[in-house]
PDB file of C-alpha atoms in Angstrom:
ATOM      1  CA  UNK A  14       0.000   0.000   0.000  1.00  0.00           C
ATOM      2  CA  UNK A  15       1.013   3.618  -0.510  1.00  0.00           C
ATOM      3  CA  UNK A  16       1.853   4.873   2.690  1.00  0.00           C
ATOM      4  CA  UNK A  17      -0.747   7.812   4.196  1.00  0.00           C
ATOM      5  CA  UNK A  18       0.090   7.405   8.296  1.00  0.00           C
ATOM      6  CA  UNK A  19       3.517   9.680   9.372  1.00  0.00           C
ATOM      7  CA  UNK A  20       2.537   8.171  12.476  1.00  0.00           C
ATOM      8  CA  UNK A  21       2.770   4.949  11.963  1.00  0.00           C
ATOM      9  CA  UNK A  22       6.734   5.286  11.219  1.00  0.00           C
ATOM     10  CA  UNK A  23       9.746   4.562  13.801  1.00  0.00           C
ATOM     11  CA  UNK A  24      12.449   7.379  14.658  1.00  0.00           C
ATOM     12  CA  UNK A  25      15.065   8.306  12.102  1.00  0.00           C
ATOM     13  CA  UNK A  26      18.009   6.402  12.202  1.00  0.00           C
ATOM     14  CA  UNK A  27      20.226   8.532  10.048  1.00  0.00           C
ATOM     15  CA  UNK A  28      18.365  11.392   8.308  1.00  0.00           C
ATOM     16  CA  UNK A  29      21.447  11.670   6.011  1.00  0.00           C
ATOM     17  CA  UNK A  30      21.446   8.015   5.168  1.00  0.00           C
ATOM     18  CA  UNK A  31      17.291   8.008   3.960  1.00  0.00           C
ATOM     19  CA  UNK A  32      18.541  11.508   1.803  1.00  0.00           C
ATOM     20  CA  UNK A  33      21.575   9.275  -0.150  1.00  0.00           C
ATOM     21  CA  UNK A  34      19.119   6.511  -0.495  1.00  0.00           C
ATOM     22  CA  UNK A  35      16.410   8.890  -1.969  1.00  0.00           C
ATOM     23  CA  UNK A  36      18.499  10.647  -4.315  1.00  0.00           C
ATOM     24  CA  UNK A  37      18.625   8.033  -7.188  1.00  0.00           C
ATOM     25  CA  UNK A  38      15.003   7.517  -7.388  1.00  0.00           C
ATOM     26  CA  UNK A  39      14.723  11.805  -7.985  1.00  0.00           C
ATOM     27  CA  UNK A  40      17.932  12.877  -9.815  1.00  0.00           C
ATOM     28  CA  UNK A  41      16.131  12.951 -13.195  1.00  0.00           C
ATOM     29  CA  UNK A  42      14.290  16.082 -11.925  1.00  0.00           C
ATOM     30  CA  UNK A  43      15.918  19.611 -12.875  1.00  0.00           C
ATOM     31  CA  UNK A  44      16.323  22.721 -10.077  1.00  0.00           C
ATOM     32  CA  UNK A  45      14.068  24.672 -12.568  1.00  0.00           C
ATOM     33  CA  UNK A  46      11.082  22.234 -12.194  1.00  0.00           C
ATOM     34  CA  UNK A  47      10.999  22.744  -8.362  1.00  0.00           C
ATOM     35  CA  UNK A  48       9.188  25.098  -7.054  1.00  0.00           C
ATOM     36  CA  UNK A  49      10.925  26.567  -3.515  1.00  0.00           C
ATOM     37  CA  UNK A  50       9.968  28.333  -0.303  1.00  0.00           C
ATOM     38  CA  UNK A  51      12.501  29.597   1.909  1.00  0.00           C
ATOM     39  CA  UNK A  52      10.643  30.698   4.233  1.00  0.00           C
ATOM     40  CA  UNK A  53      10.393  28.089   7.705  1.00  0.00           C
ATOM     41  CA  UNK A  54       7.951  30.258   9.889  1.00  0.00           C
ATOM     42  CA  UNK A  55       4.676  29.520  10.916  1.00  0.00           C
ATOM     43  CA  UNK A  56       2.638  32.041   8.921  1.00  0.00           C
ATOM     44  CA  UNK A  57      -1.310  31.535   7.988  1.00  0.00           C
ATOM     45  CA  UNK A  58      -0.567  29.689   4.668  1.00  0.00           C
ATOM     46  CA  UNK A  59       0.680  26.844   7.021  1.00  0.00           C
ATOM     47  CA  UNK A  60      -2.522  27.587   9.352  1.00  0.00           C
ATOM     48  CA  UNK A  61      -4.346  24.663   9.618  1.00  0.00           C
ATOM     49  CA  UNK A  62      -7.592  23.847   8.676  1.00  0.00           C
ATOM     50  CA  UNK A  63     -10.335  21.249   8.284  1.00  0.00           C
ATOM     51  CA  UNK A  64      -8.369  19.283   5.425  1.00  0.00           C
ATOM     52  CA  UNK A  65      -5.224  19.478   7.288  1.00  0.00           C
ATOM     53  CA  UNK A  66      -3.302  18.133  10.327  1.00  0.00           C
ATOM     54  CA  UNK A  67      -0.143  18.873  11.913  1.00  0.00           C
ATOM     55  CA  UNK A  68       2.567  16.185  11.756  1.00  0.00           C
ATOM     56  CA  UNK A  69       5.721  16.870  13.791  1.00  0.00           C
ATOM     57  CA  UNK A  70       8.926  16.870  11.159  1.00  0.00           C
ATOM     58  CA  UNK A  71      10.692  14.035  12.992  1.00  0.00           C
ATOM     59  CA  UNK A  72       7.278  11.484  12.235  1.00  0.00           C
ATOM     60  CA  UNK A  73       7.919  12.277   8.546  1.00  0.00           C
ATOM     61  CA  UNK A  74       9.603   9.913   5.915  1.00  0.00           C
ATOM     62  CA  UNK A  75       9.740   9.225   2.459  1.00  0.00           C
ATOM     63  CA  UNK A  76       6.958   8.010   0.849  1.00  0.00           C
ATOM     64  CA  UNK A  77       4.656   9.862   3.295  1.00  0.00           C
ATOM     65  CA  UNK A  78       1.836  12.499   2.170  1.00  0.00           C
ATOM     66  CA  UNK A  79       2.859  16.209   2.698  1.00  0.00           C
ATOM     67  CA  UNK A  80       0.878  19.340   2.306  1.00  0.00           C
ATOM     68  CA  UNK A  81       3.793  21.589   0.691  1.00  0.00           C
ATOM     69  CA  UNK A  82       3.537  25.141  -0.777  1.00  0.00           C
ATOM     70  CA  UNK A  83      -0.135  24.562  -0.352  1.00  0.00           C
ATOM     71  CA  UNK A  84      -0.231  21.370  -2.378  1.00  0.00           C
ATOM     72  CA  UNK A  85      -0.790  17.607  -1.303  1.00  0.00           C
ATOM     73  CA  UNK A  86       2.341  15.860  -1.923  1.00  0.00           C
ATOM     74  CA  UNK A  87       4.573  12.724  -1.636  1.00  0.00           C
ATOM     75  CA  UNK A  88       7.860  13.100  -0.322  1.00  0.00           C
ATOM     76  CA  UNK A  89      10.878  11.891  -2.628  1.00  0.00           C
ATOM     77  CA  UNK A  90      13.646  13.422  -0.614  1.00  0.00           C
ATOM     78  CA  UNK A  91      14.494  15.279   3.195  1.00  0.00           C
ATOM     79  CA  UNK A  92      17.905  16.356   3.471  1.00  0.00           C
ATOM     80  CA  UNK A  93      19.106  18.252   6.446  1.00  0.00           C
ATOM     81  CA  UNK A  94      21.373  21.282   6.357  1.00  0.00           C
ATOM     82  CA  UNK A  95      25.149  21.077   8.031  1.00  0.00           C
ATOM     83  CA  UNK A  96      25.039  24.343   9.275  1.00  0.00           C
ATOM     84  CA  UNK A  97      21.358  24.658  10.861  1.00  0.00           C
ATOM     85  CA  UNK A  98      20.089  21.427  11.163  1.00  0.00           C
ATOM     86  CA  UNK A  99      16.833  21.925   9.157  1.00  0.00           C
ATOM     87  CA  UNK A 100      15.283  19.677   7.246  1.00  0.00           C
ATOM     88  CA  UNK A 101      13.778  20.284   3.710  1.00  0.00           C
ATOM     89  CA  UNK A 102      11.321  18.307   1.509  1.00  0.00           C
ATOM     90  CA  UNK A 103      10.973  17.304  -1.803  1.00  0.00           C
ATOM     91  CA  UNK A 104       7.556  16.134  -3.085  1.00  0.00           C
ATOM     92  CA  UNK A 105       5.757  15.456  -6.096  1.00  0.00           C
ATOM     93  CA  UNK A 106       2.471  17.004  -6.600  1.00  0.00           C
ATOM     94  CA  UNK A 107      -0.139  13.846  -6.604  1.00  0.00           C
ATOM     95  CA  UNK A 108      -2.370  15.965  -9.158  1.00  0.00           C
ATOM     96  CA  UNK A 109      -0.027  17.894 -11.347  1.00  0.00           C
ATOM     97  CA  UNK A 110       2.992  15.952 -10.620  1.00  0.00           C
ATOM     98  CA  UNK A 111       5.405  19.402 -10.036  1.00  0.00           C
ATOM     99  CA  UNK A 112       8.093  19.066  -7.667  1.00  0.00           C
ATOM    100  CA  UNK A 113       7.677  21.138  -4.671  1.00  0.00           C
ATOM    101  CA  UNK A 114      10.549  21.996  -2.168  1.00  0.00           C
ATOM    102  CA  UNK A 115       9.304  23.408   1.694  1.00  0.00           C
ATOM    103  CA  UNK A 116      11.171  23.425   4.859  1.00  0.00           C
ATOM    104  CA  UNK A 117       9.824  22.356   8.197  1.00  0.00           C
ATOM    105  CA  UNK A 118       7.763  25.402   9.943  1.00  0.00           C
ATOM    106  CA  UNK A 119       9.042  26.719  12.658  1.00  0.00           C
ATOM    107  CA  UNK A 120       6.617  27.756  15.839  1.00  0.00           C
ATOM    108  CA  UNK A 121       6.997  29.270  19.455  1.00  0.00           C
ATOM    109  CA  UNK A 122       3.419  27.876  21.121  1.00  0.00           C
ATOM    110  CA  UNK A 123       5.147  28.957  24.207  1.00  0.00           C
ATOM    111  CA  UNK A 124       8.446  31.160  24.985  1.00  0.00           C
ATOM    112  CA  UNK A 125      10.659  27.665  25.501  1.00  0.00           C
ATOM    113  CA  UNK A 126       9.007  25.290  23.087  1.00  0.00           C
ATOM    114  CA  UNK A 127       9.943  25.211  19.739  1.00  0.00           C
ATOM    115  CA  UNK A 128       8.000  23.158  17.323  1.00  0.00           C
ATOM    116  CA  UNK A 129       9.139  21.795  13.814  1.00  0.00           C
ATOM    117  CA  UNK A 130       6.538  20.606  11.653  1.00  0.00           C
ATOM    118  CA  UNK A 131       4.404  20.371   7.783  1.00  0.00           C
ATOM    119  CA  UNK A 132       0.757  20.084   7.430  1.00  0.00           C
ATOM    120  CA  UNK A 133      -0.844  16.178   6.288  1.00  0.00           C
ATOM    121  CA  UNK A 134      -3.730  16.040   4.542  1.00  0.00           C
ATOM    122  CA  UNK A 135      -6.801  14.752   5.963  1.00  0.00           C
ATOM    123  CA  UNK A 136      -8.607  11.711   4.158  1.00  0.00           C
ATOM    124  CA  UNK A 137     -11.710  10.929   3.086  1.00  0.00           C
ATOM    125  CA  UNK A 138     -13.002   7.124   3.418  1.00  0.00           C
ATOM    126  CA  UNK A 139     -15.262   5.663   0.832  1.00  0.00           C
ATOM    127  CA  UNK A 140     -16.208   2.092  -0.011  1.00  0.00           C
ATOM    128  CA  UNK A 141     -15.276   1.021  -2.896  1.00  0.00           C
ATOM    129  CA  UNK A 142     -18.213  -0.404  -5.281  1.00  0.00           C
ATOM    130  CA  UNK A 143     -16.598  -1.215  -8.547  1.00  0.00           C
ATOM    131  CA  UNK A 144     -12.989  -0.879 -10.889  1.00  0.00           C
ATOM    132  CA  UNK A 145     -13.774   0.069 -14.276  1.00  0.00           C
ATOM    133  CA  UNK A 146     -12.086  -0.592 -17.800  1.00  0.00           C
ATOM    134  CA  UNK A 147     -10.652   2.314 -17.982  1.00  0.00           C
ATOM    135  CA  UNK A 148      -8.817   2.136 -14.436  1.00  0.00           C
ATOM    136  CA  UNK A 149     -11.066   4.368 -12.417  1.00  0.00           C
ATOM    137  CA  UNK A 150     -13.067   3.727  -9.528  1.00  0.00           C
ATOM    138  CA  UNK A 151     -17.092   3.534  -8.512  1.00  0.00           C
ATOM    139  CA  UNK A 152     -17.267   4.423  -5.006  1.00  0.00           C
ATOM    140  CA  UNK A 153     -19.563   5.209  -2.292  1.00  0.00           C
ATOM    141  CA  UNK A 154     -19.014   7.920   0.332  1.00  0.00           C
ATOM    142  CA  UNK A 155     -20.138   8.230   4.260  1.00  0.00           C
ATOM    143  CA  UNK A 156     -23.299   9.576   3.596  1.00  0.00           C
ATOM    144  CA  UNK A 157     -24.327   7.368   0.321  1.00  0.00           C
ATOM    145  CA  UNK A 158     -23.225   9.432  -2.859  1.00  0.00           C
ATOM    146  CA  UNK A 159     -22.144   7.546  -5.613  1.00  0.00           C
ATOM    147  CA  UNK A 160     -18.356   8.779  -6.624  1.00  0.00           C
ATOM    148  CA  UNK A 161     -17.921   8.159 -10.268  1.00  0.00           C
ATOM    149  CA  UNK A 162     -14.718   7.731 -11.991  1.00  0.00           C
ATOM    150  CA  UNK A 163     -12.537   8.220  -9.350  1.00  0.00           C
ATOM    151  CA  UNK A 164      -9.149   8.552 -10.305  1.00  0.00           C
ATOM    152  CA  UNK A 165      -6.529   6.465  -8.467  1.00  0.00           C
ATOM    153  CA  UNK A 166      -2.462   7.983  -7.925  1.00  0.00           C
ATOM    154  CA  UNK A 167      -0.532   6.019 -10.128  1.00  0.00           C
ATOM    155  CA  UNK A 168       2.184   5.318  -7.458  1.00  0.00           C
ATOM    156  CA  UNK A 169       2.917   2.230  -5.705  1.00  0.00           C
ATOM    157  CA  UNK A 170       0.892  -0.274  -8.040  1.00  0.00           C
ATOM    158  CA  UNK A 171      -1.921   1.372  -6.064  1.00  0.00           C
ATOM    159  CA  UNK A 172      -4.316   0.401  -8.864  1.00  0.00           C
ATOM    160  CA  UNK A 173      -3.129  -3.269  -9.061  1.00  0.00           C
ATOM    161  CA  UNK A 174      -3.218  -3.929  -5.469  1.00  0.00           C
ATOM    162  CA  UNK A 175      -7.058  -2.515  -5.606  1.00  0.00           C
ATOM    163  CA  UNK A 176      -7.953  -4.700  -8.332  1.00  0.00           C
ATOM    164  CA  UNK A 177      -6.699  -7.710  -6.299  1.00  0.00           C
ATOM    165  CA  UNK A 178      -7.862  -7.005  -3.004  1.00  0.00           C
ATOM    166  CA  UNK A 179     -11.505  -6.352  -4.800  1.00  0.00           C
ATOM    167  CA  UNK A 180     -11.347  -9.587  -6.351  1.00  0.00           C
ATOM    168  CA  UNK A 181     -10.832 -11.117  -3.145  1.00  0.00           C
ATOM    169  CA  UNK A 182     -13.463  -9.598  -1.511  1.00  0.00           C
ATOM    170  CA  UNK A 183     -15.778  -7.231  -2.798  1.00  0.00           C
ATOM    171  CA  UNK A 184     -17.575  -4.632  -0.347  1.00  0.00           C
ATOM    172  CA  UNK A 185     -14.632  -4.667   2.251  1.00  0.00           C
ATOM    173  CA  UNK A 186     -12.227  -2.647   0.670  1.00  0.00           C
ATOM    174  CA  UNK A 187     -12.422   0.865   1.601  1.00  0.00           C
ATOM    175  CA  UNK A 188     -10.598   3.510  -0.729  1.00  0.00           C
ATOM    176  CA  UNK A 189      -8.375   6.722   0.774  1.00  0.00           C
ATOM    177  CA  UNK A 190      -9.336   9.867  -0.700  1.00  0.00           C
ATOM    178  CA  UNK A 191      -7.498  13.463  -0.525  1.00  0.00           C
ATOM    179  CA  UNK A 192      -9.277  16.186  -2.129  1.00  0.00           C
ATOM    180  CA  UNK A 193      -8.074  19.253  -4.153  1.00  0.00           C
ATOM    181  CA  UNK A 194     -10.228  22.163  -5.162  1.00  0.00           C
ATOM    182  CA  UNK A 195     -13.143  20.252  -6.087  1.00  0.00           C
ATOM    183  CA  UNK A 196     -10.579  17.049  -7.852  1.00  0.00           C
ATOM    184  CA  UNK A 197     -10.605  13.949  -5.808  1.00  0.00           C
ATOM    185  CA  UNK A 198      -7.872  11.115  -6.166  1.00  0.00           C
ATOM    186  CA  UNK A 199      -7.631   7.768  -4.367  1.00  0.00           C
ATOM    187  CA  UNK A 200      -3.837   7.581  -2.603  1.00  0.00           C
ATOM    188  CA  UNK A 201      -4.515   4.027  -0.450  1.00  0.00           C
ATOM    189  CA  UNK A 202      -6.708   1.427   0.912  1.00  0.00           C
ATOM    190  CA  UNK A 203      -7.588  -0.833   3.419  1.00  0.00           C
ATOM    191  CA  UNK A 204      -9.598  -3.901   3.837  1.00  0.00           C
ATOM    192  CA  UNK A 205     -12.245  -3.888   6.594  1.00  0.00           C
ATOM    193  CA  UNK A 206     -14.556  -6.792   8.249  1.00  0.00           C
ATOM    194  CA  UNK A 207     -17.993  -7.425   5.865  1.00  0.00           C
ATOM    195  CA  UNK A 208     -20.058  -6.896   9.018  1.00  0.00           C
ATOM    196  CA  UNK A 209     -18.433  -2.926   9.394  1.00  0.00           C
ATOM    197  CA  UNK A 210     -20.295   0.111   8.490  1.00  0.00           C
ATOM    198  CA  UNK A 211     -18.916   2.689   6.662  1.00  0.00           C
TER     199      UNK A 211
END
């Protein structure tokens, strides 16, 4: 499965280590194609709202769903700066597939606490009713609406592992959904009990 939980990660070993591991899979991208902030204060873009959660930096890895420059993202890289210590992250955009580059924000909550940490997005559950031809999903959500052609990230052999798990047993899988500006895409899954409600 595509992995959605920062939580459900252990501790860094070596920050510097996952960064040289990382690099191969995103060295085909260009420093033009990313798009940078520099700035690592909390400020209201990072405010969070009803779509969003705060995940402290040191829960996040690779592979892990990121809200950066305002855009729900997967992060390729982290790398860690010699001189200050802060980490930066590389995603790809799951709906326009941009790079995006962010540091961790920086907040004082209280004159000696200091808090490092990105915004996660918040998902959406939905049973999943059918897989059609052309790769998208029938769904329902919580409150019965019928989701038609639901469009599924193409990372991870997401789409695969739905087919298969649907095959296997149709009505328990339940489908991850993040939504942007009206666009919905399915990032994960999981497989519940026949006798569960939605």
């Amino acid at each position: 499965m595509v992995k959605y939980d920062a939580y459900s990660t252990s501790a860094h070993d070596d920050i510097h280590a996952v960064d040289y591991v990382a690099r191969g899979a995103s060295s085909h991208y260009k420093p033009h194609d990313i798009h940078h902030s520099s700035s690592s204060h909390i400020s209201s873009a990072h405010a969070q709202s009803k779509s969003t959660f705060t995940i402290p930096c040191h829960h996040i890895r690779i592979g892990d769903l990121v809200i950066l420059q305002h855009r729900p993202c997967q992060i390729i890289r982290i790398t860690t700066s010699a001189q200050t210590g802060q980490h930066r992250y590389l995603g790809v955009d799951l709906f326009t597939k941009q790079l995006h580059e962010e540091p961790c924000v920086v907040s004082h909550p209280s004159p000696s606490v200091v808090l490092h940490s990105l915004l996660g997005p918040v998902f959406k559950q939905y049973r999943l009713i059918d897989i059609r031809d052309d790769g998208k999903l029938v769904a329902m959500t919580e409150t019965g609406e019928i989701k038609q052609g639901l469009k599924v990230v193409d990372q991870g052999h997401l789409w695969g592992k739905l087919k298969e798990a649907f095959g296997h047993g149709a009505g328990s899988v339940r489908v991850l959904v993040i939504s942007d500006h009206g666009k919905e895409l399915a990032v994960d899954y999981k497989i519940v009990h026949l006798a569960h409600k939605l």
